XYZ file of C-alpha atoms in Angstrom:
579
model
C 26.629 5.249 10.624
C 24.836 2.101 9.133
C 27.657 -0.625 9.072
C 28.118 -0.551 12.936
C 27.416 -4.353 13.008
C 30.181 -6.383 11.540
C 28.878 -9.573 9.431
C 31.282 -12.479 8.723
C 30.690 -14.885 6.433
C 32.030 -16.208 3.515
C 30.536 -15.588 -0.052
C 30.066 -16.780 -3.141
C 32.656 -15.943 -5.717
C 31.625 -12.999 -8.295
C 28.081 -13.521 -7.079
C 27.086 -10.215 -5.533
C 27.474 -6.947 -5.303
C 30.400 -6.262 -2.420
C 32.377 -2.772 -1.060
C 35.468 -2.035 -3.418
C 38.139 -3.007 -1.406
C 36.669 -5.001 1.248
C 37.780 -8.569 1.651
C 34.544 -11.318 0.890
C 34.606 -12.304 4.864
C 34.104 -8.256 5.963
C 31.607 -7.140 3.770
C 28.782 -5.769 5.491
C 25.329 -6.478 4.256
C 23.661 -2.664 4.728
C 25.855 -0.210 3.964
C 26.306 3.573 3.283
C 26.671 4.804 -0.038
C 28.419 7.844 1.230
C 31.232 6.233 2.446
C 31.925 3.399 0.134
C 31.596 2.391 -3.253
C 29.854 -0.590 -5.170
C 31.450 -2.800 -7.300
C 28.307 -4.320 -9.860
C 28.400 -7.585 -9.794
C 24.924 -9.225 -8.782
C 21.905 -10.679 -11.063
C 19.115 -7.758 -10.077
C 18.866 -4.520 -8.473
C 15.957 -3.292 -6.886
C 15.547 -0.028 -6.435
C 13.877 0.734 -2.901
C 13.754 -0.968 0.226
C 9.955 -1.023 0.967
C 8.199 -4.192 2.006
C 7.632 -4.912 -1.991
C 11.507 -4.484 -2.972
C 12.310 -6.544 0.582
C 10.125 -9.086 -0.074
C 11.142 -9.401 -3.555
C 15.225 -9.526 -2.918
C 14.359 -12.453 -0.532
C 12.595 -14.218 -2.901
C 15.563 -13.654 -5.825
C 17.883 -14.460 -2.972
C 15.804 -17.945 -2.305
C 15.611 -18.767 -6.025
C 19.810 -18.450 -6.196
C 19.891 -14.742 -6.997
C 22.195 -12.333 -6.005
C 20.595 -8.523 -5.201
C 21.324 -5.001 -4.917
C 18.999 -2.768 -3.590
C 19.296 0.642 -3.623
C 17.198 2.942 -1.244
C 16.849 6.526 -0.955
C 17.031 6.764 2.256
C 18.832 4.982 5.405
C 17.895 3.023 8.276
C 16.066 5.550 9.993
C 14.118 9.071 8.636
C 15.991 12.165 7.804
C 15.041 15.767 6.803
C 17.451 15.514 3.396
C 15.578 12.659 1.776
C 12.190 13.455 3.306
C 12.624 17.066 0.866
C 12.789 14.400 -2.173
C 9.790 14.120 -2.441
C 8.021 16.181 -0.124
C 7.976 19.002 -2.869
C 5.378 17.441 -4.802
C 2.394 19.125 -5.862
C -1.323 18.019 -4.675
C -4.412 19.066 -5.188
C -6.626 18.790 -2.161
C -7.987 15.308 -2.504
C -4.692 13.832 -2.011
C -2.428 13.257 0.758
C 0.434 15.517 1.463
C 3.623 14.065 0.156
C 5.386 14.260 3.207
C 3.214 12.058 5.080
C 2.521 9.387 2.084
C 6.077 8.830 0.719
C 8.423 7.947 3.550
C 12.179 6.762 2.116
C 14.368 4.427 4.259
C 14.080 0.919 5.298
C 11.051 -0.115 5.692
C 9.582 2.451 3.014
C 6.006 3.311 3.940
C 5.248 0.040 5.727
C 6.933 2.024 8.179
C 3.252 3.967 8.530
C 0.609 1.887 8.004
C -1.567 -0.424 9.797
C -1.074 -3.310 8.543
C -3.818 -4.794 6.576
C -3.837 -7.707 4.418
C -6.317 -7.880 2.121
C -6.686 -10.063 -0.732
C -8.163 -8.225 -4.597
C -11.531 -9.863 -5.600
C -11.831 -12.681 -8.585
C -14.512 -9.741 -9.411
C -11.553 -7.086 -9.847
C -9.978 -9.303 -12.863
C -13.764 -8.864 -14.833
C -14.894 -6.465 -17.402
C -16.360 -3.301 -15.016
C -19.435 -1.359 -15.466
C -18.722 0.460 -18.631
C -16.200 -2.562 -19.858
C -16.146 -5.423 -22.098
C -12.696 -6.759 -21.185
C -10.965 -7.017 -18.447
C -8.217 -4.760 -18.173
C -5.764 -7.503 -16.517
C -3.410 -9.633 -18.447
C -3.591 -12.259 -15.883
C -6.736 -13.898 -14.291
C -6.580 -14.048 -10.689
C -5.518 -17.491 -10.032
C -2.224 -16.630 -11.259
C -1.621 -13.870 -8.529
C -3.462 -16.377 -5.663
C -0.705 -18.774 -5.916
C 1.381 -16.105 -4.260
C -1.078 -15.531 -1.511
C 0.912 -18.047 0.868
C 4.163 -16.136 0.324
C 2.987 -12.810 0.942
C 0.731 -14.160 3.851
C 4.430 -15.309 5.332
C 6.338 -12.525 4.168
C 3.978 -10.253 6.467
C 3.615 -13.032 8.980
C -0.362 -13.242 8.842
C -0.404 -16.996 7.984
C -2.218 -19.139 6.716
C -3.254 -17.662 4.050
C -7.176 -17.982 5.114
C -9.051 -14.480 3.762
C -12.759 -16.457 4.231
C -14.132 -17.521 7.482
C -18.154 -18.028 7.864
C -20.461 -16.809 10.266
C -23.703 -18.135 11.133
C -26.448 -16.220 9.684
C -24.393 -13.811 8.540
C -22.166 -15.182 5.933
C -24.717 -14.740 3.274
C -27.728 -13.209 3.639
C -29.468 -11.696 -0.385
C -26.350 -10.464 -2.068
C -24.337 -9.252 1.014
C -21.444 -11.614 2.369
C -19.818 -11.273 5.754
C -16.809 -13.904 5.525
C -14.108 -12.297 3.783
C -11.531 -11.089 6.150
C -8.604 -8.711 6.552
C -5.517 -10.346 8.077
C -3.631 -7.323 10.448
C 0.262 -8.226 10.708
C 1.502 -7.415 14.116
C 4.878 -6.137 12.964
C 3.961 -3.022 10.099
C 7.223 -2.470 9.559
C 8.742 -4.250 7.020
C 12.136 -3.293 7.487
C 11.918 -3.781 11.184
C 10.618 -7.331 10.764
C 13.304 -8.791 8.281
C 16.362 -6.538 9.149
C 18.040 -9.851 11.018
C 17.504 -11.758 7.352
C 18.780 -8.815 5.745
C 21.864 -7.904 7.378
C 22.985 -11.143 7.253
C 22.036 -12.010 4.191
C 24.680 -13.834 1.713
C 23.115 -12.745 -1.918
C 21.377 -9.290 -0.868
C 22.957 -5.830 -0.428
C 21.546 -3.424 0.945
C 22.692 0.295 -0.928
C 20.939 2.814 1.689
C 21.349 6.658 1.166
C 21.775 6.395 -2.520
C 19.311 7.962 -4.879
C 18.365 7.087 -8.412
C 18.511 10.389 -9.937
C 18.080 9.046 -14.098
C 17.898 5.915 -15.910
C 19.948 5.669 -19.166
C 18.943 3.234 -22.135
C 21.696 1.960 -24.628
C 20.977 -0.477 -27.086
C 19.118 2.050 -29.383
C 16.309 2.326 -26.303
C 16.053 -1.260 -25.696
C 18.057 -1.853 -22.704
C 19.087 -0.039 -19.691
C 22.681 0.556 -19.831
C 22.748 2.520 -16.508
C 21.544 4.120 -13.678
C 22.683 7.240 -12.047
C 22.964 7.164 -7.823
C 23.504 10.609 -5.812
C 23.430 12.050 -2.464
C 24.064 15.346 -1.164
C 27.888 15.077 -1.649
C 28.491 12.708 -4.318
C 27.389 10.900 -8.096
C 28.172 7.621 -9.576
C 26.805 5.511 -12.423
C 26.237 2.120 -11.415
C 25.005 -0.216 -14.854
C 22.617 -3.374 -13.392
C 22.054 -6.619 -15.344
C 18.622 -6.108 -14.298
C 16.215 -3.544 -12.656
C 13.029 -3.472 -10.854
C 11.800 -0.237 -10.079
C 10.119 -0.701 -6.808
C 10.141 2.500 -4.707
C 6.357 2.883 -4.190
C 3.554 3.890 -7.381
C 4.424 8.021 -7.035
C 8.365 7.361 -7.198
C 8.228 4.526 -9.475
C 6.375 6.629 -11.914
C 8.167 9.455 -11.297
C 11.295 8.170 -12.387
C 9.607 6.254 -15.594
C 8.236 9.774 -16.428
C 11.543 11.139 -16.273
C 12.758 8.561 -18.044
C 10.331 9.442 -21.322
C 11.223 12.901 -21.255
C 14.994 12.052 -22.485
C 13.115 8.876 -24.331
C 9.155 9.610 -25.678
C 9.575 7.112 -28.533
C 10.136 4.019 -26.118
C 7.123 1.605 -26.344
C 5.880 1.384 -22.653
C 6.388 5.232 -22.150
C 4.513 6.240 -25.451
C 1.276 5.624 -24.744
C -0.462 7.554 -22.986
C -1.069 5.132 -20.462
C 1.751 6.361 -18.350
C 1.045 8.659 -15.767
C -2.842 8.617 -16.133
C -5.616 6.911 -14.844
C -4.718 8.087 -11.036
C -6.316 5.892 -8.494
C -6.811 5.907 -4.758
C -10.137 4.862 -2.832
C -13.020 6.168 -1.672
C -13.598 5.731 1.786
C -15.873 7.399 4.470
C -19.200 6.782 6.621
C -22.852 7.880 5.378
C -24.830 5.721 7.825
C -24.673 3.517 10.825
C -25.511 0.183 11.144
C -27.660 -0.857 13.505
C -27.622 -4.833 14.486
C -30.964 -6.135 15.132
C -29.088 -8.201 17.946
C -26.428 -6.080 19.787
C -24.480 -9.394 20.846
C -24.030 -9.734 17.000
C -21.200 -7.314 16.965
C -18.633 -10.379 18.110
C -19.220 -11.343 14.086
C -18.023 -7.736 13.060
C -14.935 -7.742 15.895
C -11.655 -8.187 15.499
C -10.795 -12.069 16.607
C -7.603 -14.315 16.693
C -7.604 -16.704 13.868
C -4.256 -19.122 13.392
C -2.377 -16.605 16.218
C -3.333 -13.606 14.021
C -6.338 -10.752 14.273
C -8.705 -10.669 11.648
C -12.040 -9.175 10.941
C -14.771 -9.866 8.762
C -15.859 -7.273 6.225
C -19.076 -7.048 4.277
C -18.914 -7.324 0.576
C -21.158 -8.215 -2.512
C -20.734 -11.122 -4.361
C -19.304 -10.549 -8.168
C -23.010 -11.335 -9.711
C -24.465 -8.477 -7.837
C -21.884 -6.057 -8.655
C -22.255 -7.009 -12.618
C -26.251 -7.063 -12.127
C -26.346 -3.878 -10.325
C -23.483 -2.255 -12.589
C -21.431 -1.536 -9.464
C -17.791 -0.755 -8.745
C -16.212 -2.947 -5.971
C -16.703 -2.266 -2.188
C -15.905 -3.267 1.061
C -17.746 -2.327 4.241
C -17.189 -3.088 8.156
C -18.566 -2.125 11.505
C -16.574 1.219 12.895
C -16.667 3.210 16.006
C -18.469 6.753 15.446
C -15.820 9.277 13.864
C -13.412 10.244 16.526
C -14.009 14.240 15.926
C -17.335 14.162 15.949
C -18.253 14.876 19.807
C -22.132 14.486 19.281
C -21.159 10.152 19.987
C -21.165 11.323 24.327
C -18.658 9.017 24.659
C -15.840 9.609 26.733
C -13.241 7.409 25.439
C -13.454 8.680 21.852
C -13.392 11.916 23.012
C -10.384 11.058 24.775
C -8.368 9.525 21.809
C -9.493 12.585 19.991
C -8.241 15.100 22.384
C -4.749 12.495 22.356
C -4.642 12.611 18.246
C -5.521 16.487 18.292
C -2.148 17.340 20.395
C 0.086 17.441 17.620
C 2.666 16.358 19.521
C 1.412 13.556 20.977
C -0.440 12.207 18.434
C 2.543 11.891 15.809
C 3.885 9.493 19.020
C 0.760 7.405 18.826
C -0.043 7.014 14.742
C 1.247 7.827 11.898
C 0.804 11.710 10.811
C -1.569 10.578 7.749
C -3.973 8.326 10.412
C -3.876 11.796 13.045
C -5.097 14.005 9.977
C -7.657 11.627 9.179
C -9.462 11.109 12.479
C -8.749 14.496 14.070
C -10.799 16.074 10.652
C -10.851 19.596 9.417
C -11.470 22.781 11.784
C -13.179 24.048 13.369
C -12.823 21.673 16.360
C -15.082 20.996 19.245
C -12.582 21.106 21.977
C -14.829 21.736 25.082
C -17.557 19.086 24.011
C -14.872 16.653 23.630
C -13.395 17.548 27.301
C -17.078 17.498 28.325
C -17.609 13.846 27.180
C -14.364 12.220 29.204
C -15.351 14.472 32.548
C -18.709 13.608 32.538
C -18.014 9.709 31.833
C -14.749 9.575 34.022
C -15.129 5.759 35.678
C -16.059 4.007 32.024
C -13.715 6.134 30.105
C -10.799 4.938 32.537
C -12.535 1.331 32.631
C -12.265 1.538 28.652
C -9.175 2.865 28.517
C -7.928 0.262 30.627
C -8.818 -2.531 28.462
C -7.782 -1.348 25.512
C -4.292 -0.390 26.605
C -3.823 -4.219 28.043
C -4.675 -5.531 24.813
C -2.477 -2.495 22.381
C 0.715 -2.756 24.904
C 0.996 -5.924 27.160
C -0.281 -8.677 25.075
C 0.796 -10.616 21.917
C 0.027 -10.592 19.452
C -0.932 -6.409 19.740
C -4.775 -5.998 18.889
C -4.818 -3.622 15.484
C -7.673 -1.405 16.979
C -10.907 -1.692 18.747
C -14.544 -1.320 18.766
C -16.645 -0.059 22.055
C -20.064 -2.305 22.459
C -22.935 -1.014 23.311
C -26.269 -2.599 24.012
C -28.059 0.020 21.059
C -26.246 -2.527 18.541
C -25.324 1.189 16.515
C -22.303 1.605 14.934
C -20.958 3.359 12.125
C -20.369 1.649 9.065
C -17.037 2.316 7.193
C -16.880 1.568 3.457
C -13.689 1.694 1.333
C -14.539 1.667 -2.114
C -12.898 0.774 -5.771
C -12.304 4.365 -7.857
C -12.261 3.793 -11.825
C -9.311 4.285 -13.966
C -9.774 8.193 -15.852
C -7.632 9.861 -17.738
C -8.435 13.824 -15.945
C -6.857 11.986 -12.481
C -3.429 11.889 -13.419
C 0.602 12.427 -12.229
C 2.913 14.226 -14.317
C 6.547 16.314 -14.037
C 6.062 19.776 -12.768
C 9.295 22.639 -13.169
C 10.126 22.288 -9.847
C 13.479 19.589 -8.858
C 14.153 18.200 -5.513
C 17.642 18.856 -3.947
C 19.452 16.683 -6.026
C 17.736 17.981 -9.856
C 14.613 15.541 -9.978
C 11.861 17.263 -10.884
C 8.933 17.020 -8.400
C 5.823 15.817 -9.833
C 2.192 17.614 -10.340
C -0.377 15.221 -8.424
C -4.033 15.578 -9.760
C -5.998 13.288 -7.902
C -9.598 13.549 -9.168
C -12.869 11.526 -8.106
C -15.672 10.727 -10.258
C -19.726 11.194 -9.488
C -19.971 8.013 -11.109
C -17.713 6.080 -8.626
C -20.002 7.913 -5.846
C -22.850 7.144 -7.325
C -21.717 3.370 -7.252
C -20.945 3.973 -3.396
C -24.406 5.374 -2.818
C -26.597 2.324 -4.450
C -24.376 -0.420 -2.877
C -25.442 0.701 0.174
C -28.985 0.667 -0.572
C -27.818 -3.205 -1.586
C -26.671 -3.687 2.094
C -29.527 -1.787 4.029
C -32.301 -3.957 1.655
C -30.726 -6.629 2.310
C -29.868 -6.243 6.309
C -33.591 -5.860 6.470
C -34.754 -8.506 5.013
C -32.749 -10.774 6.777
C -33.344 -9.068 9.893
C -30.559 -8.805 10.694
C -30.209 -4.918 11.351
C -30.392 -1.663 9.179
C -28.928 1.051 7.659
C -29.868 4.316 9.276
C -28.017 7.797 6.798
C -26.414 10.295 8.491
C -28.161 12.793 5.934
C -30.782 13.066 3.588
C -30.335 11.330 0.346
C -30.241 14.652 -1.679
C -27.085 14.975 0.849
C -25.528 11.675 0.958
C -23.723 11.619 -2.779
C -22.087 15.114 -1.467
C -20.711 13.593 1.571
C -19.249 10.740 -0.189
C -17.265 13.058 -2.501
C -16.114 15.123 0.639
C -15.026 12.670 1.958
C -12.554 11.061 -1.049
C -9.343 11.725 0.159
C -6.464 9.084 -0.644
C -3.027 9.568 -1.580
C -1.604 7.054 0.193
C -2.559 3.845 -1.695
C -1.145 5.346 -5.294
C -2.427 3.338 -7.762
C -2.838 2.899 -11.672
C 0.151 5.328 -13.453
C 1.800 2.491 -14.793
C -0.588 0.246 -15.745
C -0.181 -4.017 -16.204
C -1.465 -5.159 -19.540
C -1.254 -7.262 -23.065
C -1.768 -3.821 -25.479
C 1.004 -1.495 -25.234
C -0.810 1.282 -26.606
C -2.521 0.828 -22.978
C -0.374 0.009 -20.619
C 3.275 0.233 -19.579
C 4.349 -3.389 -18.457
C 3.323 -6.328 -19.479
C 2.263 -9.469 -17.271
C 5.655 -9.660 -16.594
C 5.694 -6.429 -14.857
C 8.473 -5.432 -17.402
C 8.081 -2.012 -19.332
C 6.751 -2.804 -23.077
C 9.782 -2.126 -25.394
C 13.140 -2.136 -22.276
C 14.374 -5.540 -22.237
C 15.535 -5.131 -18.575
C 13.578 -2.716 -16.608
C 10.837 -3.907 -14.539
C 7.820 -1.854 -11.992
C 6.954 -3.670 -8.964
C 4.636 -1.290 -7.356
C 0.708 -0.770 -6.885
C 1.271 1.991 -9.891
C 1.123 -1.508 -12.412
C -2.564 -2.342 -10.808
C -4.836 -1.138 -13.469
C -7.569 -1.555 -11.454
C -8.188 -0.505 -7.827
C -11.090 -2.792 -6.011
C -11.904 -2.812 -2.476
C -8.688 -3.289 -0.887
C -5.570 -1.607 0.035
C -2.876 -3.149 -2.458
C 0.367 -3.765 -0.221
C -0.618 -7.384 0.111
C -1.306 -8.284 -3.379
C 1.442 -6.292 -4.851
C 4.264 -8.010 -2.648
C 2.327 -11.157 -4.145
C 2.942 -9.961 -7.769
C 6.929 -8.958 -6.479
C 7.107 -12.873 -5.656
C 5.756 -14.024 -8.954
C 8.498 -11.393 -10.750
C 10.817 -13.185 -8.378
C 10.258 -16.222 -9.866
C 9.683 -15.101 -13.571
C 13.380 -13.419 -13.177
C 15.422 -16.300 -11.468
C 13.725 -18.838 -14.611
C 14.597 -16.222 -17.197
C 17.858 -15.355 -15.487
C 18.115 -19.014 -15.167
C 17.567 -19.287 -19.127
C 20.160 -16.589 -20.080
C 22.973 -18.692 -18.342
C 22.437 -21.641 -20.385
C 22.251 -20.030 -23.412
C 25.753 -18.658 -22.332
C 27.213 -21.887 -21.854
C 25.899 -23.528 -25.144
C-alpha cells in the first residue's frame, strides 16, 4: 500500500489538494487513489509523475504553488497499468510499447541512462528545406533553464563545453560539447524524500486520466475523468499540464479532438503528425592517428560528474552543407557482432543475450538494442571469452570496480587498444513529415482508451544527411591528422545500413508541436494548447524539431520555464480577484 509512511506537518489553509476526511496534520503526501478520495483544492495538476511532471511540481511548489499530480501508475511497476499502453500499435521502426512507456513514479526515467544533453542554437534555425524557424522561442530563452534542469538531475554546473587540445576544432568538426550522465536515472527515486514530504505537492498514484472535458463553449477544461480497475471519479483542476510522456500526452489530446475537432490547437493538422525519433547507428570506425588520444573521447569526471565529449559540426557547416543536425562519439565495436575477438564484449553479450539476466542488468529496450536481431553467433561469442580468459577477467574487473563500488557510478566504458580503432556512434536529427505520424486505432486499453496506431517512418533524405556529414568528419579527421574514417561497407551500401538501422521509439517527439501559427502547431510558447485557456503539454511531443540530442534534459528545462510562466499568471489572476 503506498501511504505506509506517515507525514506530519502542518499545512496551509485551502492551499492543496488533501484526503477527504483526513485532518491537515495526517495527510500523507503519496497516496492511493483506490482507497481514498481527493478533495480539489490546489493551483495546478499535473498529470504524470515522470522526471518532467516531478520537476515541474517542484518548481510550482518553489514559486508558492500548490500541486496535484496524478499518475497512472504507483510507486513501483504493475502488469494492470503496464496493459495501458502496451496495446499500442507499431510498425517495425519503433520501439515496442511495453518497453518505451513505463507508468509509475519515476515514469521512464526509470529506464534510461541518463544523459544530459543540451539542443543546439543551430536547432532554433530555418533547416535545409526551411526559411523560418519552426520555434516560437530562440534558444536563449530555454538556456536560462539549463541551471535548473542541470540541478534537478544533479549533473551541475551546468557546463555542456569543455576544450581539448587539438581537438576542439579542427575544419568544421568540434570535439567540446559534452553530455552530462546523472548518476541517479531515476527520477522518482532521486526526489521521493522531497516529495513525500512535500507541503504544496500531492502525489495521486494509481489514478488514470481516462477523458478531458471542456466547458466554456470549448475554451476551458471543466474536468477530467480519473479511473482504475475498480472505480471512476471526475476531479475539475484550476489548471492542467499534460505531462505523461509525448505518446500519452498526445494520446489523450487526440482523444480529446475526437469529442472536440473544432478546438483551435486540435484542428490543425499539426496534431498527431510529424512523428520524430533519431537516427542512430555505426557505418565506420574511427581510427585515431594517436591511440593515447582516446582519453579526449572517454568518459571523465568534471565538477564530481562523468561527461564525455561528442563530435559535432558547427551551425555554418550544417547551413553550408544543407545538413540536418548530428552528434557523433567514440563507441566500443557492437556488442553482437563477434568478428571484434574480444572477450569482454563477447562476454556482456552472452550476459545481455540471457533474457533473464539481462533485464537484471539494463533496461529491456538497451538488451534489444545491443543483443541485435537473429540469428546469433553464440559459439563465436563463447569462443572469444575462452580464448582471452586472463584479460577478459582483468577487464571485467575494472569495470565492475568502477559500475558497483565507486561514486559517483561510471555510465559505461570504452576498452583501449593500442590500434586507436573504434567504432564511431552517431545519433542524428530526423525531420518533421507528415507520412510519420500517431493516431487512435479501434482498439481500448482496460479501462476504454483507445490504443493508438504508431507509424514511425524515416526519410532517405535524413539518411542521406547522415551519410555526407560523415564524409564532413572523415575529410576533416584527415586533414588534421588526426585519424580517419574507415566504412564498414561500400558506399553503394552505407545509405542502406543507415536506414536499417533507424529504430527509435523511445525519444517520442514532434505530435504536438510548439509554435506562433495555430494552423501549425498545437501550443503556443507557452506550452498551452491554442484555443483551451487552461490546458497545457509539457512533454518532448511540443519539440517541433528533433536535433542531435535526446530531449529529457531540455524538456524538464521548458517544464521549469511553464513553472514560472504559471505561478506569474496564476500570480496575476489573484490580483485581479482582489481588485
Amino acid at each position: 500500500m503506498i501511504i505506509s509512511y506517515p507525514v506530519t506537518r502542518s499545512h496551509p489553509a485551502g492551499r492543496r489538494a488533501c484526503l477527504a476526511g483526513c485532518k491537515a496534520e495526517d495527510r500523507p503526501m503519496l497516496i492511493d487513489f483506490s482507497n481514498h478520495n481527493v478533495i480539489e483544492d490546489y493551483d495546478v495538476c499535473v498529470v504524470g509523475a515522470g522526471p518532467v511532471g516531478i520537476a515541474l511540481a517542484i518548481a510550482c511548489e518553489d514559486r508558492g504553488l500548490s500541486v496535484l499530480v496524478v499518475e497512472s501508475g504507483g510507486e513501483h511497476p504493475d502488469s494492470f497499468t503496464a496493459q495501458l499502453s502496451a496495446g499500442h500499435l507499431v510498425n517495425p521502426q519503433h520501439a515496442p510499447a511495453d518497453i518505451a512507456i513505463c507508468r509509475g513514479l519515476g515514469g521512464t526515467s526509470r529506464w534510461w541512462g541518463g544523459r544530459c544533453v543540451p539542443f543546439d542554437d543551430a536547432d532554433f534555425a530555418p533547416g535545409p528545406d526551411q526559411t523560418t524557424s519552426v520555434w516560437p522561442l530562440d534558444h536563449p530563452e530555454i538556456t536560462r533553464w539549463y541551471g535548473g534542469a542541470a540541478d534537478f538531475f544533479g549533473i551541475a554546473p551546468d557546463r555542456f563545453v569543455s576544450p581539448a587540445g587539438g581537438w576542439t576544432a579542427f575544419g568544421d568538426t568540434r570535439c567540446e560539447q559534452l553530455e552530462r550522465w546523472t548518476s541517479q536515472i531515476d527520477a522518482g527515486e532521486r526526489h521521493y524524500a522531497r516529495l513525500a514530504s512535500s507541503p504544496q505537492i500531492t502525489m495521486l498514484l494509481g489514478a488514470t486520466v481516462t477523458a478531458i472535458e471542456l466547458g466554456d463553449g470549448g475554451r476551458r477544461v471543466s474536468g477530467l475523468c480519473l479511473a482504475d480497475r475498480k472505480r471512476r471519479t471526475t476531479i475539475a483542476p484550476p489548471c492542467i499540464v499534460l505531462a505523461c510522456g509525448g505518446l500519452e500526452s498526445t494520446r489523450l489530446l487526440l482523444q480529446l479532438r475526437t469529442a472536440h475537432p473544432d478546438v483551435l490547437g486540435l484542428s490543425s493538422g499539426a496534431l498527431g503528425r510529424g512523428y520524430m525519433g533519431h537516427l542512430s547507428g555505426k557505418i565506420a570506425d574511427i581510427v585515431l592517428a594517436d591511440p593515447d588520444a582516446i582519453s579526449v573521447h572517454d568518459f571523465f569526471l568534471d565538477g564530481g560528474v562523468f561527461a564525455r565529449r561528442r563530435l559535432t559540426l558547427t551551425a555554418a557547416a550544417l547551413r553550408r552543407h544543407g545538413l540536418r543536425n548530428i552528434a557523433f562519439w567514440v563507441d566500443n565495436p557492437a556488442f553482437r557482432v563477434a568478428d571484434h575477438g574480444n572477450g569482454l564484449l563477447s562476454l556482456v553479450w552472452l550476459a545481455l543475450a540471457i533474457p533473464w539476466l539481462g533485464r537484471r542488468l539494463v533496461a529491456e529496450g538497451v538488451r534489444l538494442n545491443h543483443v541485435g536481431r537473429r540469428p546469433h553467433a553464440w559459439l563465436r561469442h563463447i569462443l572469444n571469452v575462452v580464448s582471452n580468459p586472463f584479460s577478459t577477467i582483468r577487464d571485467l574487473a575494472q569495470i565492475l570496480t568502477h559500475r558497483l563500488l565507486v561514486k559517483p557510478r561510471k555510465p559505461g566504458f570504452i576498452l583501449h587498444n593500442r590500434s586507436g580503432r573504434y567504432a564511431l556512434h552517431y545519433m542524428a536529427e530526423q525531420s518533421a513529415r507528415p507520412e510519420s505520424h500517431v493516431d487512435l486505432s479501434d482498439r481500448k486499453d482496460p479501462l476504454g482508451l483507445p490504443y493508438l496506431r504508431v507509424n514511425l517512418r524515416y526519410h532517405e533524405d535524413d539518411a542521406q544527411s547522415v551519410l555526407r556529414a560523415h564524409d564532413v568528419l572523415d575529410r576533416d579527421l584527415r586533414q588534421a591528422g588526426l585519424g580517419r574514417l574507415d566504412y564498414h561497407c561500400g558506399r553503394a551500401e552505407r545509405l542502406a545500413s543507415i536506414l536499417d538501422q533507424a529504430h527509435d521509439g523511445y525519444h517520442q517527439l514532434g505530435t504536438a508541436p510548439m509554435g506562433s501559427n495555430p494552423s501549425t502547431s498545437v501550443v503556443n510558447a507557452d506550452c498551452r494548447v491554442h484555443g483551451i485557456e487552461n490546458l497545457y503539454v509539457a512533454s518532448s511531443a511540443i519539440l517541433p524539431t528533433s536535433g542531435q540530442a535526446n530531449p529529457t534534459f531540455v524538456t524538464v528545462a521548458l517544464a521549469l520555464r511553464l513553472a514560472a510562466h504559471l505561478a506569474c499568471r496564476i500570480r496575476r489572476s489573484r490580483l485581479g480577484v482582489a481588485a
